[in-house]
Amino acid sequence: MAESVTQPSDLVTAIAAGLAARSPFDPAAHLRLTMDGSQVGWLPRAHADILRRIGGLLGDAGEGAVTLLPGCATFDARSAALATLARQLADAGHVRGWRNELFAVTPALEAPAHAVVERAAARFLGLLTFASHMNGIIEGQRALWIARRSPAKAVDPGMWDNLVAGGMPHGSHPLETLVRECDEESGIPPALAARAEAHGVIEVLREIPEGVQWEHVHVYDLSLPPDFVPHNRDGEVAEHRRIEPPALLAIMADRAMTVDATLVTLDTLCRRGWTTSAAPPMPA
């Protein structure tokens, strides 16, 4: 009996099912977190209870919404209050993976930030965050480079990721973030990294153990020379792998790649028509 062969279309169906299973979000279980009248996050109701016990952090905004730091009116005052809160939450074990990196509290990337907060506390509060992810495409080949996250990472340790991926700190630009992460994570020189092509933004909104991942992921593709071999410089990547679409689809179908990286990878595979066949068509 001939062995059955898993078709790429079947793998894509499995990937879609996996993404849905790993991306639950119940709006009723969350409060719209606002600041200066604009929504900056989705606060889990259980986390709102923790903040209310601390006191002075939330105000009622009606219609299932709360205001963050209603008693603070300036960027500096809000940022100072959030710095104190982040440390309290960390000391109580509610947040982990302290980064010493500041994320903006803002309704949009292009909007002025209302405040900044330690990155580790962003998902506890369900804040809107921003990231840059890049598919490393091997020039002239039907293949990509991907990276496995270090087992020491606070989030998604040991999982497969895009060749380069990084959160966007306050005051940074998507391409600027990408160029910096390219150098640190894969040893890609800035002149080459700056040639990355932008392919839009993917929104991620899902419940996670830390709280909520609400993220706008900026998608990039970069064509890499065939002889280029990535090398990690910051200790955040355990290994790099050159991989072709069939094996990559299988990794994603097995849910061994992070949710955001799966979305970004599937985006480029679909754009390039690499999800419809396991190999380039044979000549007639």
C-alpha positions as MATLAB code, in Angstrom:
seq = 'MAESVTQPSDLVTAIAAGLAARSPFDPAAHLRLTMDGSQVGWLPRAHADILRRIGGLLGDAGEGAVTLLPGCATFDARSAALATLARQLADAGHVRGWRNELFAVTPALEAPAHAVVERAAARFLGLLTFASHMNGIIEGQRALWIARRSPAKAVDPGMWDNLVAGGMPHGSHPLETLVRECDEESGIPPALAARAEAHGVIEVLREIPEGVQWEHVHVYDLSLPPDFVPHNRDGEVAEHRRIEPPALLAIMADRAMTVDATLVTLDTLCRRGWTTSAAPPMPA';
ca = [
       0.000    0.000    0.000;
       1.378    3.398   -0.959;
       2.106    5.720    1.924;
      -0.117    8.765    2.209;
       1.687   12.047    1.687;
       0.688   15.121    3.632;
      -0.117   17.829    1.137;
       0.919   21.457    1.700;
      -2.757   22.456    1.634;
      -3.430   20.033    4.496;
      -0.560   21.532    6.458;
      -1.901   25.049    5.901;
      -5.281   23.897    7.216;
      -3.562   22.428   10.285;
      -1.600   25.649   10.782;
      -4.786   27.723   10.658;
      -6.426   25.429   13.214;
      -3.387   25.680   15.461;
      -3.366   29.462   15.262;
      -7.040   29.595   16.214;
      -6.493   27.236   19.146;
      -3.539   29.280   20.413;
      -5.256   32.657   19.976;
      -8.312   32.716   22.241;
      -9.693   36.105   23.204;
     -12.894   36.824   25.092;
     -13.632   40.577   25.180;
     -16.048   40.028   28.075;
     -13.161   38.785   30.235;
     -11.291   42.037   29.736;
     -11.729   45.757   30.290;
     -10.764   48.352   27.719;
      -7.817   50.134   29.289;
      -7.791   53.832   28.451;
      -5.584   56.836   29.033;
      -6.510   60.406   28.025;
      -9.683   58.995   26.455;
      -7.985   56.589   24.043;
      -7.701   52.818   24.363;
      -4.166   51.651   25.097;
      -4.822   48.073   26.179;
      -7.083   45.156   27.058;
      -6.800   44.625   30.814;
      -7.824   41.173   32.080;
     -10.524   41.545   34.720;
      -8.488   39.366   37.091;
      -5.569   41.774   36.737;
      -7.874   44.731   37.275;
      -8.765   43.201   40.654;
      -5.057   43.097   41.548;
      -4.624   46.750   40.581;
      -7.693   47.770   42.574;
      -6.253   46.110   45.677;
      -3.115   48.230   45.277;
      -5.338   51.296   44.937;
      -5.247   54.580   43.067;
      -4.455   53.020   39.697;
      -7.814   52.639   37.951;
     -10.790   54.883   37.378;
     -14.182   53.908   35.993;
     -14.593   54.975   32.360;
     -17.984   53.271   31.821;
     -19.051   50.841   29.081;
     -16.637   48.107   30.201;
     -13.644   50.452   30.318;
     -11.276   51.744   32.986;
      -8.841   54.631   33.014;
      -5.231   53.930   33.918;
      -3.725   56.363   36.467;
      -6.615   58.840   36.592;
      -4.727   60.968   39.102;
      -1.711   61.549   36.845;
      -1.801   64.222   34.151;
       1.709   64.314   32.660;
       4.019   61.938   30.806;
       6.626   62.070   33.578;
       4.127   61.522   36.402;
       2.503   58.572   34.637;
       5.851   57.017   33.758;
       7.063   57.324   37.357;
       3.864   55.741   38.681;
       4.128   52.891   36.178;
       7.769   52.295   37.103;
       6.702   51.855   40.726;
       3.802   49.615   39.706;
       5.986   47.402   37.492;
       8.395   46.806   40.361;
       5.520   46.018   42.726;
       4.089   43.517   40.261;
       7.480   41.893   39.752;
       8.124   41.653   43.502;
       4.704   39.998   43.926;
       5.463   37.480   41.157;
       2.822   38.791   38.756;
       5.325   39.652   36.000;
       8.592   37.971   35.050;
      11.443   38.406   32.625;
      12.460   41.936   33.639;
      14.015   43.614   30.564;
      15.164   47.097   31.626;
      13.522   48.232   28.398;
      10.728   50.788   28.113;
       7.630   50.340   25.968;
       5.260   53.152   25.041;
       1.754   53.414   26.474;
      -0.033   54.612   23.352;
      -3.096   53.952   21.168;
      -0.997   53.799   17.972;
       2.618   53.746   16.844;
       2.342   57.174   15.242;
       0.583   58.734   18.261;
       2.474   60.503   21.055;
       3.039   58.198   24.004;
       1.076   58.913   27.182;
       3.797   57.251   29.271;
       6.422   54.507   29.225;
       6.509   51.279   31.207;
       8.939   48.424   31.808;
       8.448   45.917   28.995;
       7.901   43.014   31.395;
       4.676   44.627   32.660;
       3.169   45.376   29.244;
       1.371   42.081   28.792;
       0.093   42.031   32.380;
      -1.655   45.311   31.553;
      -2.635   44.087   28.073;
      -1.000   47.110   26.445;
      -0.779   47.586   22.709;
       2.823   46.844   21.740;
       4.779   46.849   18.496;
       7.349   44.521   16.948;
       9.374   43.986   13.785;
       9.717   40.489   12.301;
      11.750   39.483    9.259;
      11.685   36.480    6.960;
      15.210   35.670    5.814;
      14.811   34.545    2.191;
      17.805   32.864    0.552;
      18.371   34.588   -2.782;
      17.619   32.439   -5.831;
      16.438   29.514   -3.716;
      13.140   28.230   -2.445;
      14.377   28.336    1.138;
      14.510   30.505    4.268;
      16.552   30.862    7.422;
      14.695   30.534   10.733;
      15.876   30.795   14.342;
      15.173   28.832   17.507;
      14.673   30.937   20.608;
      17.041   30.396   23.500;
      15.693   28.087   26.247;
      16.496   30.922   28.658;
      13.992   33.324   27.036;
      11.190   34.463   29.362;
       8.600   34.157   26.565;
       8.239   31.110   24.271;
      11.597   29.534   25.213;
      12.959   27.006   22.720;
      10.334   27.672   20.071;
      11.066   28.414   16.425;
      10.923   32.049   15.372;
      11.534   34.223   12.346;
      15.179   34.774   11.476;
      14.931   38.158   13.180;
      12.210   39.388   15.539;
      12.170   42.069   18.178;
       9.882   44.226   20.274;
       9.907   47.938   19.518;
      11.004   50.114   22.450;
       9.641   53.602   22.996;
      10.995   56.091   20.462;
      12.111   53.461   17.958;
      11.045   52.989   14.318;
      10.076   49.600   12.806;
      13.021   49.488   10.378;
      15.419   50.895   12.974;
      14.346   48.145   15.361;
      14.800   45.549   12.654;
      18.300   46.694   11.684;
      19.416   46.579   15.324;
      17.920   43.122   15.881;
      19.432   41.832   12.619;
      22.897   42.644   13.919;
      22.305   41.236   17.406;
      20.357   38.083   16.556;
      21.800   36.963   13.222;
      24.952   38.951   12.498;
      23.409   40.678    9.475;
      25.326   43.904    8.774;
      23.289   47.132    8.896;
      23.822   47.971    5.200;
      22.273   44.641    4.207;
      19.530   44.732    6.858;
      18.426   48.192    5.690;
      17.424   46.649    2.341;
      14.584   44.687    3.985;
      11.244   45.087    2.201;
       8.190   46.039    4.261;
       5.041   43.954    3.745;
       2.478   45.513    6.036;
       1.351   44.943    9.612;
      -0.279   41.904   11.223;
      -2.352   42.381   14.383;
      -2.103   39.771   17.132;
      -4.712   39.767   19.920;
      -4.795   36.760   22.218;
      -4.949   35.689   25.833;
      -1.668   34.348   27.209;
      -0.547   33.239   30.686;
       1.084   36.647   31.289;
      -2.104   38.519   30.365;
      -2.755   39.697   26.811;
      -0.592   39.881   23.719;
      -2.000   42.786   21.703;
       0.687   43.516   19.174;
       1.089   45.170   15.801;
       3.764   43.135   14.023;
       5.580   44.869   11.170;
       6.434   42.299    8.496;
       9.667   42.394    6.497;
      11.369   40.142    3.955;
      15.119   40.286    3.338;
      16.905   38.580    0.465;
      20.142   37.068    1.763;
      23.146   35.951   -0.320;
      23.290   32.159   -0.751;
      26.632   31.988    1.072;
      25.449   33.988    4.084;
      25.242   31.995    7.323;
      23.582   33.756   10.285;
      25.279   33.805   13.673;
      23.852   35.002   16.962;
      25.625   37.701   18.965;
      23.334   38.399   21.941;
      22.675   34.928   23.342;
      18.948   35.018   22.555;
      19.063   32.477   19.704;
      19.905   28.815   20.289;
      20.352   27.879   16.625;
      19.637   28.882   13.038;
      18.300   26.523   10.396;
      18.120   26.710    6.633;
      14.758   25.246    5.701;
      12.566   24.636    2.673;
       8.797   25.256    2.593;
       7.537   21.677    3.165;
       9.595   21.215    6.339;
       8.746   24.738    7.468;
       5.026   24.115    7.019;
       5.376   20.939    9.081;
       7.057   22.833   11.929;
       4.223   25.372   11.960;
       1.574   22.648   11.770;
       3.187   21.014   14.827;
       2.797   24.354   16.674;
       6.547   24.439   17.276;
       6.825   28.047   16.056;
       5.549   31.064   17.970;
       2.151   32.433   16.990;
       3.424   35.762   15.696;
       6.288   34.137   13.767;
       3.855   31.616   12.270;
       1.664   34.454   10.994;
       4.656   36.295    9.521;
       6.108   33.148    7.936;
       2.801   32.041    6.470;
       2.388   35.545    5.026;
       5.559   35.293    2.945;
       4.947   31.685    1.911;
       1.485   32.613    0.633;
       2.739   35.743   -1.133;
       5.388   33.693   -2.914;
       3.080   30.805   -3.777;
       5.186   28.405   -1.717;
       2.240   26.789    0.092;
       0.746   25.103   -2.956;
       3.443   22.622   -3.909;
       6.275   20.874   -2.148;
       8.776   21.649   -4.897;
       9.082   23.850   -7.993;
       7.224   22.404  -11.007;
       9.255   20.041  -13.146;
      10.027   21.159  -16.708;
       7.851   19.625  -19.417;
];
